[in-house]
């Protein structure tokens, strides 16, 4: 019985080693399956981005041009099951692994734009991002270079809420919900959070027809020509075009008892 078990273990190890060798060979040969005008993205670098934003910035690189990890077997597995006659198959694709990241200049430009937009949303209002592509032996490296410029900080906070009841409601809850405070780095996520919290409070207090677009912000001093990196922020909670927001209260409640 022990000899039989050892035989099984040896066969399993041999199979695993053989599969590993096949996968390793496939990993080294992805470029031979693509056309001569194509390249596989092997590396993506984002330069000059604050370390605390690097991971988030990378998330804006389009998935189809993100290279797989060097330790991943997803691409080799895909190569193993989805190549034929020296080329990637275009039909009868098997659901194993992940295809390699093929260079696409359109996706590079979309990624560049999105990274730049992300940096601006985090307070780098003058941020500029450029992209460069290096190709050798059908292997590509993409480099996104950022010039963030100065970070902008909130110097003044104000609000414009014409409806007195809503203003009182906001001010009574502000300390518990707000992420906005003087001196903080401008961050559009904090503005979005503020809008969501105001929307929630309005709904919970009977303003059933209140919509998120009624809440918006004016940002002053963030223009590229500004001589300071200070921002004044004004919160607006606008009234509907046909008058003020209506608050609904529970009136008569009917209980239907089944007998």
JSON list of N, CA, C and O in Angstrom, two decimals, residues 36-74:
[
{"chain": "A", "resi": 36, "resn": "UNK", "atom": "N", "xyz": [3.73, 40.97, -36.40]},
{"chain": "A", "resi": 36, "resn": "UNK", "atom": "CA", "xyz": [4.98, 41.72, -36.35]},
{"chain": "A", "resi": 36, "resn": "UNK", "atom": "C", "xyz": [4.77, 43.18, -35.92]},
{"chain": "A", "resi": 36, "resn": "UNK", "atom": "O", "xyz": [5.67, 43.80, -35.36]},
{"chain": "A", "resi": 37, "resn": "UNK", "atom": "N", "xyz": [3.59, 43.73, -36.20]},
{"chain": "A", "resi": 37, "resn": "UNK", "atom": "CA", "xyz": [3.33, 45.13, -35.85]},
{"chain": "A", "resi": 37, "resn": "UNK", "atom": "C", "xyz": [2.84, 45.29, -34.41]},
{"chain": "A", "resi": 37, "resn": "UNK", "atom": "O", "xyz": [2.64, 46.41, -33.94]},
{"chain": "A", "resi": 38, "resn": "UNK", "atom": "N", "xyz": [2.66, 44.19, -33.70]},
{"chain": "A", "resi": 38, "resn": "UNK", "atom": "CA", "xyz": [2.16, 44.24, -32.34]},
{"chain": "A", "resi": 38, "resn": "UNK", "atom": "C", "xyz": [3.28, 44.10, -31.31]},
{"chain": "A", "resi": 38, "resn": "UNK", "atom": "O", "xyz": [4.38, 43.63, -31.64]},
{"chain": "A", "resi": 39, "resn": "UNK", "atom": "N", "xyz": [2.98, 44.52, -30.08]},
{"chain": "A", "resi": 39, "resn": "UNK", "atom": "CA", "xyz": [3.93, 44.38, -28.98]},
{"chain": "A", "resi": 39, "resn": "UNK", "atom": "C", "xyz": [3.16, 44.02, -27.71]},
{"chain": "A", "resi": 39, "resn": "UNK", "atom": "O", "xyz": [2.00, 44.40, -27.54]},
{"chain": "A", "resi": 40, "resn": "UNK", "atom": "N", "xyz": [3.82, 43.30, -26.83]},
{"chain": "A", "resi": 40, "resn": "UNK", "atom": "CA", "xyz": [3.23, 42.92, -25.55]},
{"chain": "A", "resi": 40, "resn": "UNK", "atom": "C", "xyz": [3.76, 43.85, -24.47]},
{"chain": "A", "resi": 40, "resn": "UNK", "atom": "O", "xyz": [4.97, 44.06, -24.36]},
{"chain": "A", "resi": 41, "resn": "UNK", "atom": "N", "xyz": [2.85, 44.41, -23.69]},
{"chain": "A", "resi": 41, "resn": "UNK", "atom": "CA", "xyz": [3.25, 45.31, -22.61]},
{"chain": "A", "resi": 41, "resn": "UNK", "atom": "C", "xyz": [3.84, 44.50, -21.46]},
{"chain": "A", "resi": 41, "resn": "UNK", "atom": "O", "xyz": [3.19, 43.64, -20.89]},
{"chain": "A", "resi": 42, "resn": "UNK", "atom": "N", "xyz": [5.10, 44.76, -21.16]},
{"chain": "A", "resi": 42, "resn": "UNK", "atom": "CA", "xyz": [5.79, 44.04, -20.09]},
{"chain": "A", "resi": 42, "resn": "UNK", "atom": "C", "xyz": [5.94, 44.87, -18.82]},
{"chain": "A", "resi": 42, "resn": "UNK", "atom": "O", "xyz": [6.16, 44.32, -17.74]},
{"chain": "A", "resi": 43, "resn": "UNK", "atom": "N", "xyz": [5.82, 46.20, -18.96]},
{"chain": "A", "resi": 43, "resn": "UNK", "atom": "CA", "xyz": [6.02, 47.05, -17.79]},
{"chain": "A", "resi": 43, "resn": "UNK", "atom": "C", "xyz": [5.28, 48.37, -17.94]},
{"chain": "A", "resi": 43, "resn": "UNK", "atom": "O", "xyz": [5.27, 48.95, -19.03]},
{"chain": "A", "resi": 44, "resn": "UNK", "atom": "N", "xyz": [4.67, 48.82, -16.86]},
{"chain": "A", "resi": 44, "resn": "UNK", "atom": "CA", "xyz": [4.03, 50.14, -16.82]},
{"chain": "A", "resi": 44, "resn": "UNK", "atom": "C", "xyz": [4.57, 50.88, -15.61]},
{"chain": "A", "resi": 44, "resn": "UNK", "atom": "O", "xyz": [4.54, 50.36, -14.49]},
{"chain": "A", "resi": 45, "resn": "UNK", "atom": "N", "xyz": [5.07, 52.09, -15.84]},
{"chain": "A", "resi": 45, "resn": "UNK", "atom": "CA", "xyz": [5.63, 52.89, -14.76]},
{"chain": "A", "resi": 45, "resn": "UNK", "atom": "C", "xyz": [4.94, 54.25, -14.71]},
{"chain": "A", "resi": 45, "resn": "UNK", "atom": "O", "xyz": [4.64, 54.84, -15.75]},
{"chain": "A", "resi": 46, "resn": "UNK", "atom": "N", "xyz": [4.66, 54.70, -13.49]},
{"chain": "A", "resi": 46, "resn": "UNK", "atom": "CA", "xyz": [4.11, 56.04, -13.29]},
{"chain": "A", "resi": 46, "resn": "UNK", "atom": "C", "xyz": [5.11, 56.82, -12.44]},
{"chain": "A", "resi": 46, "resn": "UNK", "atom": "O", "xyz": [5.34, 56.48, -11.28]},
{"chain": "A", "resi": 47, "resn": "UNK", "atom": "N", "xyz": [5.70, 57.85, -13.02]},
{"chain": "A", "resi": 47, "resn": "UNK", "atom": "CA", "xyz": [6.73, 58.64, -12.34]},
{"chain": "A", "resi": 47, "resn": "UNK", "atom": "C", "xyz": [6.16, 59.88, -11.68]},
{"chain": "A", "resi": 47, "resn": "UNK", "atom": "O", "xyz": [5.19, 60.48, -12.17]},
{"chain": "A", "resi": 48, "resn": "UNK", "atom": "N", "xyz": [6.81, 60.28, -10.58]},
{"chain": "A", "resi": 48, "resn": "UNK", "atom": "CA", "xyz": [6.58, 61.58, -9.93]},
{"chain": "A", "resi": 48, "resn": "UNK", "atom": "C", "xyz": [5.18, 61.77, -9.38]},
{"chain": "A", "resi": 48, "resn": "UNK", "atom": "O", "xyz": [4.64, 62.87, -9.37]},
{"chain": "A", "resi": 49, "resn": "UNK", "atom": "N", "xyz": [4.59, 60.68, -8.90]},
{"chain": "A", "resi": 49, "resn": "UNK", "atom": "CA", "xyz": [3.30, 60.76, -8.21]},
{"chain": "A", "resi": 49, "resn": "UNK", "atom": "C", "xyz": [3.54, 60.50, -6.73]},
{"chain": "A", "resi": 49, "resn": "UNK", "atom": "O", "xyz": [4.30, 59.60, -6.37]},
{"chain": "A", "resi": 50, "resn": "UNK", "atom": "N", "xyz": [2.91, 61.32, -5.88]},
{"chain": "A", "resi": 50, "resn": "UNK", "atom": "CA", "xyz": [3.04, 61.14, -4.44]},
{"chain": "A", "resi": 50, "resn": "UNK", "atom": "C", "xyz": [2.79, 59.67, -4.07]},
{"chain": "A", "resi": 50, "resn": "UNK", "atom": "O", "xyz": [1.84, 59.06, -4.55]},
{"chain": "A", "resi": 51, "resn": "UNK", "atom": "N", "xyz": [3.65, 59.11, -3.23]},
{"chain": "A", "resi": 51, "resn": "UNK", "atom": "CA", "xyz": [3.60, 57.69, -2.88]},
{"chain": "A", "resi": 51, "resn": "UNK", "atom": "C", "xyz": [2.22, 57.26, -2.39]},
{"chain": "A", "resi": 51, "resn": "UNK", "atom": "O", "xyz": [1.77, 56.13, -2.68]},
{"chain": "A", "resi": 52, "resn": "UNK", "atom": "N", "xyz": [1.51, 58.14, -1.68]},
{"chain": "A", "resi": 52, "resn": "UNK", "atom": "CA", "xyz": [0.21, 57.75, -1.14]},
{"chain": "A", "resi": 52, "resn": "UNK", "atom": "C", "xyz": [-0.86, 57.64, -2.22]},
{"chain": "A", "resi": 52, "resn": "UNK", "atom": "O", "xyz": [-1.95, 57.09, -1.96]},
{"chain": "A", "resi": 53, "resn": "UNK", "atom": "N", "xyz": [-0.56, 58.14, -3.43]},
{"chain": "A", "resi": 53, "resn": "UNK", "atom": "CA", "xyz": [-1.52, 58.06, -4.53]},
{"chain": "A", "resi": 53, "resn": "UNK", "atom": "C", "xyz": [-1.09, 57.10, -5.64]},
{"chain": "A", "resi": 53, "resn": "UNK", "atom": "O", "xyz": [-1.82, 56.93, -6.62]},
{"chain": "A", "resi": 54, "resn": "UNK", "atom": "N", "xyz": [0.07, 56.47, -5.50]},
{"chain": "A", "resi": 54, "resn": "UNK", "atom": "CA", "xyz": [0.61, 55.63, -6.58]},
{"chain": "A", "resi": 54, "resn": "UNK", "atom": "C", "xyz": [-0.32, 54.48, -6.95]},
{"chain": "A", "resi": 54, "resn": "UNK", "atom": "O", "xyz": [-0.60, 54.23, -8.12]},
{"chain": "A", "resi": 55, "resn": "UNK", "atom": "N", "xyz": [-0.79, 53.75, -5.93]},
{"chain": "A", "resi": 55, "resn": "UNK", "atom": "CA", "xyz": [-1.64, 52.59, -6.20]},
{"chain": "A", "resi": 55, "resn": "UNK", "atom": "C", "xyz": [-2.95, 53.01, -6.86]},
{"chain": "A", "resi": 55, "resn": "UNK", "atom": "O", "xyz": [-3.41, 52.37, -7.82]},
{"chain": "A", "resi": 56, "resn": "UNK", "atom": "N", "xyz": [-3.55, 54.09, -6.36]},
{"chain": "A", "resi": 56, "resn": "UNK", "atom": "CA", "xyz": [-4.80, 54.58, -6.95]},
{"chain": "A", "resi": 56, "resn": "UNK", "atom": "C", "xyz": [-4.57, 55.05, -8.38]},
{"chain": "A", "resi": 56, "resn": "UNK", "atom": "O", "xyz": [-5.41, 54.80, -9.26]},
{"chain": "A", "resi": 57, "resn": "UNK", "atom": "N", "xyz": [-3.46, 55.72, -8.62]},
{"chain": "A", "resi": 57, "resn": "UNK", "atom": "CA", "xyz": [-3.15, 56.20, -9.97]},
{"chain": "A", "resi": 57, "resn": "UNK", "atom": "C", "xyz": [-3.02, 55.02, -10.93]},
{"chain": "A", "resi": 57, "resn": "UNK", "atom": "O", "xyz": [-3.50, 55.08, -12.08]},
{"chain": "A", "resi": 58, "resn": "UNK", "atom": "N", "xyz": [-2.38, 53.95, -10.48]},
{"chain": "A", "resi": 58, "resn": "UNK", "atom": "CA", "xyz": [-2.18, 52.77, -11.35]},
{"chain": "A", "resi": 58, "resn": "UNK", "atom": "C", "xyz": [-3.52, 52.15, -11.73]},
{"chain": "A", "resi": 58, "resn": "UNK", "atom": "O", "xyz": [-3.66, 51.57, -12.81]},
{"chain": "A", "resi": 59, "resn": "UNK", "atom": "N", "xyz": [-4.51, 52.27, -10.85]},
{"chain": "A", "resi": 59, "resn": "UNK", "atom": "CA", "xyz": [-5.83, 51.70, -11.15]},
{"chain": "A", "resi": 59, "resn": "UNK", "atom": "C", "xyz": [-6.48, 52.37, -12.36]},
{"chain": "A", "resi": 59, "resn": "UNK", "atom": "O", "xyz": [-7.44, 51.83, -12.92]},
{"chain": "A", "resi": 60, "resn": "UNK", "atom": "N", "xyz": [-5.99, 53.56, -12.75]},
{"chain": "A", "resi": 60, "resn": "UNK", "atom": "CA", "xyz": [-6.54, 54.25, -13.91]},
{"chain": "A", "resi": 60, "resn": "UNK", "atom": "C", "xyz": [-5.86, 53.83, -15.22]},
{"chain": "A", "resi": 60, "resn": "UNK", "atom": "O", "xyz": [-6.26, 54.29, -16.29]},
{"chain": "A", "resi": 61, "resn": "UNK", "atom": "N", "xyz": [-4.86, 52.96, -15.12]},
{"chain": "A", "resi": 61, "resn": "UNK", "atom": "CA", "xyz": [-4.30, 52.36, -16.33]},
{"chain": "A", "resi": 61, "resn": "UNK", "atom": "C", "xyz": [-5.29, 51.32, -16.82]},
{"chain": "A", "resi": 61, "resn": "UNK", "atom": "O", "xyz": [-5.74, 50.45, -16.05]},
{"chain": "A", "resi": 62, "resn": "UNK", "atom": "N", "xyz": [-5.68, 51.40, -18.08]},
{"chain": "A", "resi": 62, "resn": "UNK", "atom": "CA", "xyz": [-6.69, 50.49, -18.62]},
{"chain": "A", "resi": 62, "resn": "UNK", "atom": "C", "xyz": [-6.25, 49.04, -18.46]},
{"chain": "A", "resi": 62, "resn": "UNK", "atom": "O", "xyz": [-5.09, 48.68, -18.69]},
{"chain": "A", "resi": 63, "resn": "UNK", "atom": "N", "xyz": [-7.18, 48.20, -18.04]},
{"chain": "A", "resi": 63, "resn": "UNK", "atom": "CA", "xyz": [-6.86, 46.80, -17.69]},
{"chain": "A", "resi": 63, "resn": "UNK", "atom": "C", "xyz": [-6.22, 46.04, -18.84]},
{"chain": "A", "resi": 63, "resn": "UNK", "atom": "O", "xyz": [-5.36, 45.17, -18.63]},
{"chain": "A", "resi": 64, "resn": "UNK", "atom": "N", "xyz": [-6.64, 46.33, -20.07]},
{"chain": "A", "resi": 64, "resn": "UNK", "atom": "CA", "xyz": [-6.15, 45.57, -21.21]},
{"chain": "A", "resi": 64, "resn": "UNK", "atom": "C", "xyz": [-4.69, 45.84, -21.55]},
{"chain": "A", "resi": 64, "resn": "UNK", "atom": "O", "xyz": [-4.10, 45.13, -22.36]},
{"chain": "A", "resi": 65, "resn": "UNK", "atom": "N", "xyz": [-4.09, 46.89, -20.94]},
{"chain": "A", "resi": 65, "resn": "UNK", "atom": "CA", "xyz": [-2.67, 47.14, -21.18]},
{"chain": "A", "resi": 65, "resn": "UNK", "atom": "C", "xyz": [-1.85, 47.00, -19.89]},
{"chain": "A", "resi": 65, "resn": "UNK", "atom": "O", "xyz": [-0.69, 47.41, -19.83]},
{"chain": "A", "resi": 66, "resn": "UNK", "atom": "N", "xyz": [-2.46, 46.43, -18.86]},
{"chain": "A", "resi": 66, "resn": "UNK", "atom": "CA", "xyz": [-1.71, 46.16, -17.63]},
{"chain": "A", "resi": 66, "resn": "UNK", "atom": "C", "xyz": [-1.01, 44.81, -17.75]},
{"chain": "A", "resi": 66, "resn": "UNK", "atom": "O", "xyz": [-1.67, 43.79, -17.98]},
{"chain": "A", "resi": 67, "resn": "UNK", "atom": "N", "xyz": [0.29, 44.76, -17.60]},
{"chain": "A", "resi": 67, "resn": "UNK", "atom": "CA", "xyz": [1.00, 43.48, -17.71]},
{"chain": "A", "resi": 67, "resn": "UNK", "atom": "C", "xyz": [0.70, 42.58, -16.51]},
{"chain": "A", "resi": 67, "resn": "UNK", "atom": "O", "xyz": [0.46, 43.06, -15.40]},
{"chain": "A", "resi": 68, "resn": "UNK", "atom": "N", "xyz": [0.72, 41.28, -16.76]},
{"chain": "A", "resi": 68, "resn": "UNK", "atom": "CA", "xyz": [0.52, 40.33, -15.68]},
{"chain": "A", "resi": 68, "resn": "UNK", "atom": "C", "xyz": [1.76, 40.29, -14.80]},
{"chain": "A", "resi": 68, "resn": "UNK", "atom": "O", "xyz": [2.87, 40.62, -15.23]},
{"chain": "A", "resi": 69, "resn": "UNK", "atom": "N", "xyz": [1.57, 39.88, -13.56]},
{"chain": "A", "resi": 69, "resn": "UNK", "atom": "CA", "xyz": [2.70, 39.73, -12.64]},
{"chain": "A", "resi": 69, "resn": "UNK", "atom": "C", "xyz": [3.67, 38.68, -13.19]},
{"chain": "A", "resi": 69, "resn": "UNK", "atom": "O", "xyz": [3.27, 37.70, -13.83]},
{"chain": "A", "resi": 70, "resn": "UNK", "atom": "N", "xyz": [4.95, 38.90, -12.93]},
{"chain": "A", "resi": 70, "resn": "UNK", "atom": "CA", "xyz": [5.97, 37.96, -13.40]},
{"chain": "A", "resi": 70, "resn": "UNK", "atom": "C", "xyz": [5.78, 36.57, -12.80]},
{"chain": "A", "resi": 70, "resn": "UNK", "atom": "O", "xyz": [6.22, 35.57, -13.36]},
{"chain": "A", "resi": 71, "resn": "UNK", "atom": "N", "xyz": [5.14, 36.50, -11.64]},
{"chain": "A", "resi": 71, "resn": "UNK", "atom": "CA", "xyz": [4.93, 35.22, -10.97]},
{"chain": "A", "resi": 71, "resn": "UNK", "atom": "C", "xyz": [3.60, 34.58, -11.36]},
{"chain": "A", "resi": 71, "resn": "UNK", "atom": "O", "xyz": [3.31, 33.46, -10.97]},
{"chain": "A", "resi": 72, "resn": "UNK", "atom": "N", "xyz": [2.79, 35.30, -12.12]},
{"chain": "A", "resi": 72, "resn": "UNK", "atom": "CA", "xyz": [1.48, 34.77, -12.51]},
{"chain": "A", "resi": 72, "resn": "UNK", "atom": "C", "xyz": [1.61, 33.74, -13.63]},
{"chain": "A", "resi": 72, "resn": "UNK", "atom": "O", "xyz": [2.45, 33.88, -14.53]},
{"chain": "A", "resi": 73, "resn": "UNK", "atom": "N", "xyz": [0.77, 32.71, -13.57]},
{"chain": "A", "resi": 73, "resn": "UNK", "atom": "CA", "xyz": [0.76, 31.71, -14.64]},
{"chain": "A", "resi": 73, "resn": "UNK", "atom": "C", "xyz": [-0.44, 31.89, -15.56]},
{"chain": "A", "resi": 73, "resn": "UNK", "atom": "O", "xyz": [-0.71, 31.04, -16.41]},
{"chain": "A", "resi": 74, "resn": "UNK", "atom": "N", "xyz": [-1.17, 33.01, -15.39]},
{"chain": "A", "resi": 74, "resn": "UNK", "atom": "CA", "xyz": [-2.39, 33.22, -16.17]},
{"chain": "A", "resi": 74, "resn": "UNK", "atom": "C", "xyz": [-2.12, 33.33, -17.67]},
{"chain": "A", "resi": 74, "resn": "UNK", "atom": "O", "xyz": [-2.81, 32.72, -18.48]}
]
